[in-house]
Every structure is written in C-alpha cells, then in structure tokens.
XYZ file of N, CA and C in Angstrom:
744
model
N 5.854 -30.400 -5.188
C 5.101 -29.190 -4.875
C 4.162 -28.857 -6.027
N 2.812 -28.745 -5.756
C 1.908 -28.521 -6.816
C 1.778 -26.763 -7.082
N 1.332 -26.204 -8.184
C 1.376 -24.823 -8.841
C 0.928 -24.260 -7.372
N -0.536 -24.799 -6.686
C -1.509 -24.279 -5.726
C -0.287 -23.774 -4.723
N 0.810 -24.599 -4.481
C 1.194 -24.248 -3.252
C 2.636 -23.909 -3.358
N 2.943 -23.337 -5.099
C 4.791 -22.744 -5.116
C 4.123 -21.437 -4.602
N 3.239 -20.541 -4.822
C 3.176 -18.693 -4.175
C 3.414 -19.001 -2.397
N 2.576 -19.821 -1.980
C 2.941 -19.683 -0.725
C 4.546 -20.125 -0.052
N 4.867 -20.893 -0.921
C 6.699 -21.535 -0.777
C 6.938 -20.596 -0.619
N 7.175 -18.895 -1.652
C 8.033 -18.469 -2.210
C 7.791 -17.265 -0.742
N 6.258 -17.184 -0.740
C 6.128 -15.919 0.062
C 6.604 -16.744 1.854
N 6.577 -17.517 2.200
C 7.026 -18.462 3.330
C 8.739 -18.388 3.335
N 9.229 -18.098 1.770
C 10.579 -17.635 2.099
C 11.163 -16.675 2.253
N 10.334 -15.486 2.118
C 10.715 -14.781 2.354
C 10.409 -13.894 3.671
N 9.303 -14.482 3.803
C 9.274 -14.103 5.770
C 10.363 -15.201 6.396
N 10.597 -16.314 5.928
C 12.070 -16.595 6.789
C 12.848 -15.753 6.787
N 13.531 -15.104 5.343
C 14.241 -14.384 5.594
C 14.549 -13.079 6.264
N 12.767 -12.749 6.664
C 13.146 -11.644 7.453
C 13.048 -11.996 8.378
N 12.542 -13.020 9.084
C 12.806 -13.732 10.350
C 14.627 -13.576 10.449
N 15.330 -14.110 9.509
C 17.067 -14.352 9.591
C 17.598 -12.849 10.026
N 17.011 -12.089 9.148
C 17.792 -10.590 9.408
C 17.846 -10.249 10.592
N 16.476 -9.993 11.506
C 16.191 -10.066 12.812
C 16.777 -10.487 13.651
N 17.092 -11.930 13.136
C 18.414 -12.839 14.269
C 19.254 -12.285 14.254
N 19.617 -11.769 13.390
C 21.421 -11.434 13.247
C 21.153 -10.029 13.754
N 20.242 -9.122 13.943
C 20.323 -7.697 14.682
C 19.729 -7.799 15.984
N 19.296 -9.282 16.172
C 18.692 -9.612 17.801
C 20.416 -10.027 18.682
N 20.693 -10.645 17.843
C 22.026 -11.000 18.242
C 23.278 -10.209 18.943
N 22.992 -9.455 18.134
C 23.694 -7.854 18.508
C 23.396 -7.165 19.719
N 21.674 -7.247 19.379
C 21.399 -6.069 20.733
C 21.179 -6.992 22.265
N 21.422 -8.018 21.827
C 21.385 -9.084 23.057
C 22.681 -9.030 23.762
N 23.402 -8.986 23.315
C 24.824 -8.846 23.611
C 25.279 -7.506 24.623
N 24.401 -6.725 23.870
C 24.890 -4.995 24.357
C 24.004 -4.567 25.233
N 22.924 -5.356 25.062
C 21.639 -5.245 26.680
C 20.821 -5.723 27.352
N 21.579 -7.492 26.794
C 20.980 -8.401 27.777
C 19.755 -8.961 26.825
N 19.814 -10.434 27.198
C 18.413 -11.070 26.130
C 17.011 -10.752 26.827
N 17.001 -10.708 28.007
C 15.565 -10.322 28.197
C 15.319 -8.744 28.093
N 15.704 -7.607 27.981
C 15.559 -6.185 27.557
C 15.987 -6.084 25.790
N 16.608 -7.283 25.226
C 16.215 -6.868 24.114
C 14.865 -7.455 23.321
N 14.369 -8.577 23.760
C 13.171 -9.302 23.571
C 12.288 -8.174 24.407
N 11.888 -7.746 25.665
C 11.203 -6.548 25.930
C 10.811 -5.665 25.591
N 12.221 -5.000 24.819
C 11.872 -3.773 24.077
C 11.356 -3.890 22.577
N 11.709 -4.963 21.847
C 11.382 -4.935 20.491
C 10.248 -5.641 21.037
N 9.637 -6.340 21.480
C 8.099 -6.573 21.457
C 6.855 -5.445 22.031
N 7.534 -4.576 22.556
C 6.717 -3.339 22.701
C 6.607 -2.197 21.471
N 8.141 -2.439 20.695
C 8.239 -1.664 19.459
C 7.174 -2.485 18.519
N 7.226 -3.851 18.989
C 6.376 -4.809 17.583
C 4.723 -4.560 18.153
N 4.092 -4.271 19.119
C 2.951 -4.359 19.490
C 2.730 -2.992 19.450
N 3.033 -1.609 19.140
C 3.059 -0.416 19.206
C 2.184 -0.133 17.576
N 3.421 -0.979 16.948
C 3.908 -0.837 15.386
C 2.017 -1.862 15.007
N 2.080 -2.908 15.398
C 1.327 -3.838 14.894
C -0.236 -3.483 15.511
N 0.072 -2.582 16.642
C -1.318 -2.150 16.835
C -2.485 -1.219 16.344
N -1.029 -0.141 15.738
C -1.533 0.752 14.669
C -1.990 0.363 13.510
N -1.178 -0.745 12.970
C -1.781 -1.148 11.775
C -2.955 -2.411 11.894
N -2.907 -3.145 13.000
C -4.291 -3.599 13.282
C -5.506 -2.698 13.227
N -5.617 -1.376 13.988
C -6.523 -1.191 14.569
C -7.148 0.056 13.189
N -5.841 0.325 12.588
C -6.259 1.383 11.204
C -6.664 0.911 9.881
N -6.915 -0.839 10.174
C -7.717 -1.919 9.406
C -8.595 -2.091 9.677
N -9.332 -1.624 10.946
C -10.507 -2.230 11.585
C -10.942 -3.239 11.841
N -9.591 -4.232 11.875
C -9.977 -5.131 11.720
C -11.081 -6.326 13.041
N -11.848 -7.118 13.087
C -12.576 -7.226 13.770
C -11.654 -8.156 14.881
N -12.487 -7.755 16.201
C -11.602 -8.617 17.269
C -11.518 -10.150 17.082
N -10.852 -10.756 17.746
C -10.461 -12.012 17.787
C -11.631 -12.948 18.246
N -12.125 -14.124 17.756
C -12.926 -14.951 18.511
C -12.076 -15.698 19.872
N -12.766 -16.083 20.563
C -12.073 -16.524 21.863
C -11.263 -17.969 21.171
N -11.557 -18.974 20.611
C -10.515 -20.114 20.349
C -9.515 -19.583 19.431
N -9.659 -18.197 18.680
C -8.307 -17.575 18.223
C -7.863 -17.120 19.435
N -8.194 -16.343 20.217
C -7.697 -15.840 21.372
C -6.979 -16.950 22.210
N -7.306 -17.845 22.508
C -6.746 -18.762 23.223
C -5.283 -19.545 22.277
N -5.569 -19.660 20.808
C -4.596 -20.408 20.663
C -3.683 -18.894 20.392
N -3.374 -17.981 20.163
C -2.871 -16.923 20.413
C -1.873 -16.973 21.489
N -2.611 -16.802 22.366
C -2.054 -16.733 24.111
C -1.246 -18.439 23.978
N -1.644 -19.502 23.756
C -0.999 -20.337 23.770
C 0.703 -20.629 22.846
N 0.443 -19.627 21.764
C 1.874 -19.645 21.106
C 2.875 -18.742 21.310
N 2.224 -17.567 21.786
C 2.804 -16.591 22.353
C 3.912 -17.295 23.935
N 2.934 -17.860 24.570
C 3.860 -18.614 25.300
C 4.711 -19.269 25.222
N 4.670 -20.405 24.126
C 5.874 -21.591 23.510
C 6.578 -20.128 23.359
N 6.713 -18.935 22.512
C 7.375 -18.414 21.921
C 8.098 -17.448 22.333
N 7.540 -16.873 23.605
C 8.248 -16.214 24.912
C 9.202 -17.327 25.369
N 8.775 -19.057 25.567
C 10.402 -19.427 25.998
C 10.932 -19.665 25.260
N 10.570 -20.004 23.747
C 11.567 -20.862 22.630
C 12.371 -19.654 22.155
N 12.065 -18.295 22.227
C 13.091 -17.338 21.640
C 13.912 -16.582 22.535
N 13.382 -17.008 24.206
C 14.334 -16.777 25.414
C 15.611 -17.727 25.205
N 15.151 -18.818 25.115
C 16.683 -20.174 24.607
C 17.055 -19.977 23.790
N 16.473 -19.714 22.768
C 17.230 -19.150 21.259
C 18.639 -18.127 20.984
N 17.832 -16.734 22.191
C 18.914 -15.772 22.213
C 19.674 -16.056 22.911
N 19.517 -16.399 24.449
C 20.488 -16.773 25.453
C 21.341 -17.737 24.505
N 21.052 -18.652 24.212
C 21.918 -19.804 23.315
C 22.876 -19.012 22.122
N 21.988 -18.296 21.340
C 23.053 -17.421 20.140
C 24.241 -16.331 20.641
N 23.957 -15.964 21.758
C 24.919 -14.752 22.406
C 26.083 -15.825 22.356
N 26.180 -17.056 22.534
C 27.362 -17.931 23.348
C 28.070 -18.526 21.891
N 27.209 -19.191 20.869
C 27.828 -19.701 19.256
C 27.437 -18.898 18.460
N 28.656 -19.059 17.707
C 28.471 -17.736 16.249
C 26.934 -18.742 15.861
N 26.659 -17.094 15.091
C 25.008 -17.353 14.311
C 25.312 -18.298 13.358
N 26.011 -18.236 12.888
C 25.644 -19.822 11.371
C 25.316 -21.443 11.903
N 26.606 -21.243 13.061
C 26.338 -22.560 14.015
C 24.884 -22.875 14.759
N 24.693 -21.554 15.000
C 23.504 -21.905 16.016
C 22.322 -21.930 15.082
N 22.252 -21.071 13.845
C 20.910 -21.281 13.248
C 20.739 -22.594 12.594
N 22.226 -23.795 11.926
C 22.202 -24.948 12.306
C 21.599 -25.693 13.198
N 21.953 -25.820 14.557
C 21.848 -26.443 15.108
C 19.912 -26.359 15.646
N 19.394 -25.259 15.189
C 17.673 -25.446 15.407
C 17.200 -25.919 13.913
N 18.101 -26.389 13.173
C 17.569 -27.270 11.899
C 16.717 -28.275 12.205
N 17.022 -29.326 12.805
C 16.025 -30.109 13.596
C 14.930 -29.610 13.289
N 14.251 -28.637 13.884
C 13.054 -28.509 14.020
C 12.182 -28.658 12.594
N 12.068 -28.421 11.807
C 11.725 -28.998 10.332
C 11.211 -30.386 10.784
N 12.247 -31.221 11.031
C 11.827 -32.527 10.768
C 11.373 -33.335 12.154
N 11.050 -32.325 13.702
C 10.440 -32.583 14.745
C 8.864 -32.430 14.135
N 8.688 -31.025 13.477
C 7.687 -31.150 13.006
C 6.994 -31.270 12.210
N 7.753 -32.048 10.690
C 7.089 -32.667 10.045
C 6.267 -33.622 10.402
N 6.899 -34.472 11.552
C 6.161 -35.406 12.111
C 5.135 -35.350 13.148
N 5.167 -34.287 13.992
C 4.203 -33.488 14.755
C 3.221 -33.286 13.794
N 2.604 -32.721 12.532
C 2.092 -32.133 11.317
C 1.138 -33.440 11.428
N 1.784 -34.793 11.180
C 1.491 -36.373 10.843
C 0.315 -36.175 12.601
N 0.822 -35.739 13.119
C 0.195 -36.284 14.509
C -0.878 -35.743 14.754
N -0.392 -34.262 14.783
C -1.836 -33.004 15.801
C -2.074 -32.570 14.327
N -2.005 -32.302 13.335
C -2.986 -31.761 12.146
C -3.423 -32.965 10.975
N -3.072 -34.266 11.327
C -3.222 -35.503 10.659
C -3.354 -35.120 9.211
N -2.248 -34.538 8.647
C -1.602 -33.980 7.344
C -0.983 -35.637 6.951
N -1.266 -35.892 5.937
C -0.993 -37.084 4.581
C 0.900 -36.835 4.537
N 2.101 -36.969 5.428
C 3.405 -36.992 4.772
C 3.714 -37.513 3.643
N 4.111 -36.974 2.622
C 4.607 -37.684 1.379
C 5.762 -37.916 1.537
N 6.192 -38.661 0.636
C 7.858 -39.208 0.868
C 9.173 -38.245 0.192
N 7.775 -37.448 -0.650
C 9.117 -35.863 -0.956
C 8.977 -35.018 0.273
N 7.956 -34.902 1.067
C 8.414 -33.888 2.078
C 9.331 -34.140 3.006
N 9.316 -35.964 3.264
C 10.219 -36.507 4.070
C 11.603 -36.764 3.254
N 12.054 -36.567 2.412
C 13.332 -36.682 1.241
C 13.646 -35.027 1.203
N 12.722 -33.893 1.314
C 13.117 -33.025 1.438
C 13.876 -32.372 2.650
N 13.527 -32.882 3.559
C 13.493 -32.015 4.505
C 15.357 -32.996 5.148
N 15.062 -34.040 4.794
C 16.504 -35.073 5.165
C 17.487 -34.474 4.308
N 16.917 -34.012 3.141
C 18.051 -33.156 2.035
C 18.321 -32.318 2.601
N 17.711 -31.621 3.340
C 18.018 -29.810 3.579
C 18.670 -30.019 5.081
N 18.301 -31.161 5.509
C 19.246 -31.565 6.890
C 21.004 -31.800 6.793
N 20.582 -32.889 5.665
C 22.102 -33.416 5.511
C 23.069 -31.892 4.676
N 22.259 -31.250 3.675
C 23.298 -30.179 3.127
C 23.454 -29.163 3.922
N 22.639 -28.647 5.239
C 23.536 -27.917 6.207
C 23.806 -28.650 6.946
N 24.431 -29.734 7.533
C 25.373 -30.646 7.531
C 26.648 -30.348 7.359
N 26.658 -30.729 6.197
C 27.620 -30.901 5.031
C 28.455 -29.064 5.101
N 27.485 -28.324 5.132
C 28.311 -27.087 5.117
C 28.909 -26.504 6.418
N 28.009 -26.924 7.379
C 28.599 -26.478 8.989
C 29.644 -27.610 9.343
N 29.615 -28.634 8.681
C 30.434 -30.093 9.459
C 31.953 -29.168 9.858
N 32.375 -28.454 8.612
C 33.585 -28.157 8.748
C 34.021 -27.024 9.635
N 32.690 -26.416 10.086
C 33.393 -24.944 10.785
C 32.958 -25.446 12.208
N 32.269 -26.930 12.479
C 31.890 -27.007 14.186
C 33.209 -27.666 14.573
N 33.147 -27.217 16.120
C 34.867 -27.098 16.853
C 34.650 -27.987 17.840
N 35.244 -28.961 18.070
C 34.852 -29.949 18.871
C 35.510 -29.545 20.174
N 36.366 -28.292 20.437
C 36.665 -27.991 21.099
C 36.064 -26.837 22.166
N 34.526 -26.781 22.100
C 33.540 -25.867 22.777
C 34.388 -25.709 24.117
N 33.883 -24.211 24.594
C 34.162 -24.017 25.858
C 32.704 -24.557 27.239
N 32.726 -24.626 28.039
C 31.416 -25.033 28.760
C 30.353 -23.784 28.645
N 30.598 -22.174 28.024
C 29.712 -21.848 27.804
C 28.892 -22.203 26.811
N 29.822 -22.593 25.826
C 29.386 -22.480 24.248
C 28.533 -23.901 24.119
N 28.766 -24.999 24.827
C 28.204 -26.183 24.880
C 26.566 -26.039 25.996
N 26.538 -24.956 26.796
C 25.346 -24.654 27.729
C 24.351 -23.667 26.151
N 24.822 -22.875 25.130
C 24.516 -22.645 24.317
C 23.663 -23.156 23.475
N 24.570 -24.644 22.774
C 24.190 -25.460 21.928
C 22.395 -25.756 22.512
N 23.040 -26.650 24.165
C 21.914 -27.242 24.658
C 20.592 -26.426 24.813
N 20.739 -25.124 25.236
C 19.562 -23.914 24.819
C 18.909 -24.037 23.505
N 20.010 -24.026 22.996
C 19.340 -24.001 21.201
C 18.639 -25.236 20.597
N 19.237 -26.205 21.587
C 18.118 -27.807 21.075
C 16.706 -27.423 21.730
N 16.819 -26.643 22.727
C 15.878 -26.882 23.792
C 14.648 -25.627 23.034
N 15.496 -24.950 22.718
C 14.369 -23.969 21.705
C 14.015 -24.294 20.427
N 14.709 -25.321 19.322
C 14.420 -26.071 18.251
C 13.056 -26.918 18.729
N 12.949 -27.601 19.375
C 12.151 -28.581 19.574
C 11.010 -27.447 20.067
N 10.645 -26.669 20.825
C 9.772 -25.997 21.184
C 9.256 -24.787 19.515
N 10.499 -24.838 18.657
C 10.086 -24.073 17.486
C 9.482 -24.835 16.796
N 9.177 -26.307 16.767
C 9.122 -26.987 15.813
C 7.465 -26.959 16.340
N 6.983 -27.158 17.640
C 5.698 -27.344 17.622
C 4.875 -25.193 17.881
N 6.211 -24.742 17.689
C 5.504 -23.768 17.288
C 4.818 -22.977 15.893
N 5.894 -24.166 14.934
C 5.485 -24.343 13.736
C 4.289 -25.031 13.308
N 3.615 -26.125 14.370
C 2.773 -26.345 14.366
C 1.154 -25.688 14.365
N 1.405 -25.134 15.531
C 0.411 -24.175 16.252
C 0.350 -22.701 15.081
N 0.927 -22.291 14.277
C 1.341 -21.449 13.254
C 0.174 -22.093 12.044
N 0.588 -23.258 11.574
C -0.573 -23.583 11.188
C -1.754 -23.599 10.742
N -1.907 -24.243 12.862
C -3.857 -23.685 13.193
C -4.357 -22.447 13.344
N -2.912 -21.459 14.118
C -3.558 -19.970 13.935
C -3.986 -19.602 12.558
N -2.927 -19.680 11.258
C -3.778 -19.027 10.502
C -4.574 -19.566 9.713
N -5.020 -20.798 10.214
C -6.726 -21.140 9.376
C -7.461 -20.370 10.264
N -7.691 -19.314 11.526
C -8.701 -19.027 12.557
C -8.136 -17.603 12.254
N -7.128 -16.707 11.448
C -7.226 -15.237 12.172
C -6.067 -14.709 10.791
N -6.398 -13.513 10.885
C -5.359 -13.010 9.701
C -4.055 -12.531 9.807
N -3.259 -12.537 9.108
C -1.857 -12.445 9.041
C -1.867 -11.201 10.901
N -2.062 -9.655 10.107
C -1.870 -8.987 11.268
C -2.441 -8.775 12.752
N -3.726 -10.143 12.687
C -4.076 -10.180 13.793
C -3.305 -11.344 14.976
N -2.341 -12.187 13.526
C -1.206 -13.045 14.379
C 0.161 -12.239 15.105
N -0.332 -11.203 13.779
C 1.154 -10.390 14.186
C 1.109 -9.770 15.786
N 0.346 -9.059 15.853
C -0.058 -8.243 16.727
C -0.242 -8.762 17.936
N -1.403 -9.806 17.662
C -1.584 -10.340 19.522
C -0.348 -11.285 19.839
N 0.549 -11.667 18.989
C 1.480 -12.377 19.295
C 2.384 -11.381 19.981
N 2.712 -10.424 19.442
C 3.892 -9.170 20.062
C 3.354 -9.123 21.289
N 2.007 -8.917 21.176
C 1.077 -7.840 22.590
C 1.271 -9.373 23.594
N 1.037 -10.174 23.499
C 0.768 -11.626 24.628
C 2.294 -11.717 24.830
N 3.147 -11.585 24.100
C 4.895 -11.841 24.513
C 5.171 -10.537 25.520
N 4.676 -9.701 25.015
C 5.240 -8.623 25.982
C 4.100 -8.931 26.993
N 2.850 -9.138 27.040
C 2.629 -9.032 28.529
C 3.335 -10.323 29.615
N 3.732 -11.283 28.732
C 4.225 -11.764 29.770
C 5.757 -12.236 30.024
N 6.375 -11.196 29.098
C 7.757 -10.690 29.523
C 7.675 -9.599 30.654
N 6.688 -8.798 30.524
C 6.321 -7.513 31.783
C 6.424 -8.197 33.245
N 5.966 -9.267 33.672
C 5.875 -9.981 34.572
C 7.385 -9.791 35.605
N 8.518 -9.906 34.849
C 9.702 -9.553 35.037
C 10.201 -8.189 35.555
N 9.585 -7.447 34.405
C 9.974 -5.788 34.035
C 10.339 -5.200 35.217
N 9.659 -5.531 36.497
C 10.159 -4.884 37.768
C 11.913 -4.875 38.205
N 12.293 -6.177 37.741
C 13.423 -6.604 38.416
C 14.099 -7.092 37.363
N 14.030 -6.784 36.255
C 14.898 -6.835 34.928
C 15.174 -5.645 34.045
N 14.180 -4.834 33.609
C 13.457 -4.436 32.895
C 14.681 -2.695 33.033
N 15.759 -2.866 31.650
C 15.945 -1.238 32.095
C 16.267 -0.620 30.224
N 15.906 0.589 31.349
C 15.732 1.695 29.641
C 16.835 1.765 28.581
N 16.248 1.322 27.481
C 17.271 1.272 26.094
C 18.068 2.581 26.002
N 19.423 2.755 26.038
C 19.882 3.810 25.807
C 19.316 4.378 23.834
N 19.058 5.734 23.823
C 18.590 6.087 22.052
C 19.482 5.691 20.823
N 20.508 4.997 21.593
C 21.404 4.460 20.298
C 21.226 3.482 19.719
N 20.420 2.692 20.435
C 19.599 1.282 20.540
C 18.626 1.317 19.747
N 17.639 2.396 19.726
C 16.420 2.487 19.097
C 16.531 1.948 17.484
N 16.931 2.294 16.906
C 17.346 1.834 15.294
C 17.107 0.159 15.171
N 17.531 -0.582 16.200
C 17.973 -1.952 16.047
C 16.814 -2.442 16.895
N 16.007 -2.024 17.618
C 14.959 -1.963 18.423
C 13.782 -1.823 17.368
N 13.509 -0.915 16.505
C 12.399 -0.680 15.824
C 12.358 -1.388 14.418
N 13.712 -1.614 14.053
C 13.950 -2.404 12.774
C 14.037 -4.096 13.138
N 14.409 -4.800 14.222
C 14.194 -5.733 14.647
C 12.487 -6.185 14.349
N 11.752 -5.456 15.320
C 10.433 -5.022 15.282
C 9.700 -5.528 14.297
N 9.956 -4.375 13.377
C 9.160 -4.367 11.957
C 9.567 -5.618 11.443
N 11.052 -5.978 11.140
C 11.096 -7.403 10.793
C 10.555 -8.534 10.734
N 10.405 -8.502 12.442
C 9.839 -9.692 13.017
C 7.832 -9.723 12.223
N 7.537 -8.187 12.526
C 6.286 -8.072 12.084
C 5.678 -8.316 10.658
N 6.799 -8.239 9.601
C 6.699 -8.810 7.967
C 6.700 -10.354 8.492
N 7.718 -10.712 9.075
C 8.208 -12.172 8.689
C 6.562 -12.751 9.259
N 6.185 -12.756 10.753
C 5.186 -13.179 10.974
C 3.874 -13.144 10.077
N 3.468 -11.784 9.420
C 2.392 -12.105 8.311
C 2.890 -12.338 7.424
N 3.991 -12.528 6.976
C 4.118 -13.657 5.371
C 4.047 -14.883 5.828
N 4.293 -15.523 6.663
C 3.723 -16.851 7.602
C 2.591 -17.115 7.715
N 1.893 -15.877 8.338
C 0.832 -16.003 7.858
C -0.197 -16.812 7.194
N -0.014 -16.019 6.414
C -0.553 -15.745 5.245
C -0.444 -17.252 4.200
N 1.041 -17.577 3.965
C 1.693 -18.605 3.873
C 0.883 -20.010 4.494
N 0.992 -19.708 5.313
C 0.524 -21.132 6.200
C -1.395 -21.197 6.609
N -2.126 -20.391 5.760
C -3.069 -20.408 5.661
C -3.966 -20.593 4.318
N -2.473 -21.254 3.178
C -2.364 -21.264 1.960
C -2.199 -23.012 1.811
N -1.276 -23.447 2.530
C -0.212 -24.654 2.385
C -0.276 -25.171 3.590
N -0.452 -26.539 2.952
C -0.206 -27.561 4.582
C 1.144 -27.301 4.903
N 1.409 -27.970 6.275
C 2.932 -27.737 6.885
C 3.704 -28.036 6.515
N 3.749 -29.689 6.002
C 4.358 -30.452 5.448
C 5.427 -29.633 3.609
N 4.508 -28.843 3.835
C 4.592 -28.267 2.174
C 5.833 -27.058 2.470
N 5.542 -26.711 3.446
C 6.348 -25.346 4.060
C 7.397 -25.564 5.087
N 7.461 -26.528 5.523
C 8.330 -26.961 6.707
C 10.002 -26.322 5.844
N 10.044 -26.806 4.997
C 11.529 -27.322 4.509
C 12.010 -25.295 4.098
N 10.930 -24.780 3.882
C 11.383 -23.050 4.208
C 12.475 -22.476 4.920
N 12.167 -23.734 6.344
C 12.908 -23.094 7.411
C 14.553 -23.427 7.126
N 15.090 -24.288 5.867
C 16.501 -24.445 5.651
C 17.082 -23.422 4.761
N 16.211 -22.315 4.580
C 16.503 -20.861 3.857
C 17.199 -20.144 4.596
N 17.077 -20.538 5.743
C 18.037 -19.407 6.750
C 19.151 -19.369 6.656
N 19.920 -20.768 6.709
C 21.289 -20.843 6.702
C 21.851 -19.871 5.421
C-alpha cells in the first residue's frame, strides 16, 4: 500500500465499520418486523435524512450516466441486502458476516475484468490472508449440524456475497462520476422507490419503539456509504477490497 492510498484504507475502514453496526441493529429490527419493513423504513429514514443534507449543499443534480449507474446499484442492492437480511435472521451474525467474505475476492477479480485495474500479487496474498484468518476463527464455531432453515440462510448469504462483490464494483465507478452524498442519497431514494412497489401488500407502520433503531440504522448506513465514497474515489478497488475483512 503506497502513502497516496493508506488515508483512503483507513477512512474505507471505517465506513465498514459503520456499515457492521447497522448489521447488527438491522438484524434486530428484522426479526421484530420483518426484512422487507425494516429495509422500507430505514431507507425512507436514509432518503429523508440524506435529502436534507443533499439539498442544504446545493449540491448540483446528477448527470444522466451518474443517474443511470445510480439506479443500476441501487438495484443489485435492493436484492443483495434483501438475501443478506432474510439470510442473517436464520445464522448468528459472526457466521453470516463470514460467510459473505467471499466477496472481496469475487471482486478482486471482477476489478481485473470491468475496471481493467493492474492485480498485484499483495492484493491477491492479501485478500487470501484475510480469507483464510476468518477461516481460521469461524472454523470452530460453524455447526455442521444446521437446521434446513439455517442452511436456506447460508445459501441467501452466498447469493448476496456474490451480488455484493459486483456491487463493490459498480461503487467504484459511481464515485469517479458523483460525490459521496449524492451516492448516499440517490442510493436510499432508488432503494426505496423500488421497495414501494411492494408497500401495498407488505408495507406496515413501525410501531414508535422502533424509531430509534430505524433512524440510527439510517444515519449509519448514510456515514458508511460516503466514507466509501469518498474512499473509493481515492483508491483503486484492488487497494480497498481487503477493508471488507474489518467486519468480522
């Protein structure tokens, strides 16, 4: 890692980590009101939150190929964090944020493909390191004795790893084209419009006890996304990929 690209490491780790916090209070409210009303409601809290502070920046509207790749990740990311939660409600969180480890090294090599990024053989030694040592630390607490929910779980959670990994991609290209809070924002606003699609026949009101874990989810999600940002408009992928083994 060269000097140019340890600030963005450091700030890339720490929007993981507020990405992690999020999981573990998405986790919760998924449980107590269902994964699609808690993804509903905190993306209306995150597009509420992110619109105010978009729009009290002035910041200028989106060009249409930001707009489009926008709408395009927003989509991967409406299903990859539908499998994600459905999948985490069923395996404890340490297991499951394991088991989307993968994705690092789906898209290191994706990186090689659609952004024809130079792999070095430390990013590929890194990222096999940070594979094998959560490994090494989950080997002992996975139960070979899954129930058929907990194994319909796992398979969610591969199925959303691999879709995170080229959303790590697309993360990227957004922020060479648009700024941290204009990722933040149209990303919340494009997830919720097309979680709304549902809202008729899913869609029911958060009891106020909820709100706390609803608005702090939110904001979470809304740091972690512009330190990504920001991050990834600093540093090739390859450079940042291995971030994502901060979670565990």
């Amino acid at each position: 890692m060269t000097r140019h690209s340890a600030v963005p490491f450091l700030v890339a780790c720490l929007g993981v980590a507020a990405f992690t916090a999020m999981d573990a209070i998405m986790k919760g409210l998924a449980i107590a009101i269902g994964v699609y009303n808690a993804m509903l409601w905190r993306m209306l809290a995150g597009s509420v939150m992110g619109g105010l502070v978009f729009f009290a920046m002035r910041s200028p509207w989106p060009t249409r190929p930001a707009l489009r790749l926008h709408l395009l990740r927003s989509a991967t990311v409406t299903v990859m964090a539908a499998t994600f939660f459905w999948g985490l409600v069923r395996v404890p969180l340490a297991e499951g944020i394991a088991i989307t480890f993968v994705a690092p090294l789906i898209a290191l090599y994706l990186a090689r493909l659609l952004l024809e990024e130079d792999i070095g053989r430390a990013a590929i030694f890194a990222s096999l390191l940070g594979l094998a040592g959560v490994a090494t630390i989950v080997g002992g607490k996975l139960r070979f004795d899954q129930t058929a929910d907990a194994l319909l779980g796992m398979a969610s959670l591969l199925v959303s790893a691999v879709l995170y990994a080229w959303n790590l991609i697309l993360q990227r290209r957004q922020a060479q084209l648009a700024t941290p809070i204009e990722i933040a924002f149209f990303q919340n606003l494009f997830v919720l419009l097309l979680l709304a699609i549902a809202a008729p026949f899913l869609a029911v009101l958060p009891s106020p006890g909820h709100l706390p874990e609803i608005v702090s989810s939110a904001g979470l999600a809304l740091v972690a996304l512009g330190l990504l940002a920001w991050s990834y408009a600093r540093a090739e992928a390859q450079v940042l990929l291995t971030v994502e083994y901060t979670a565990f």
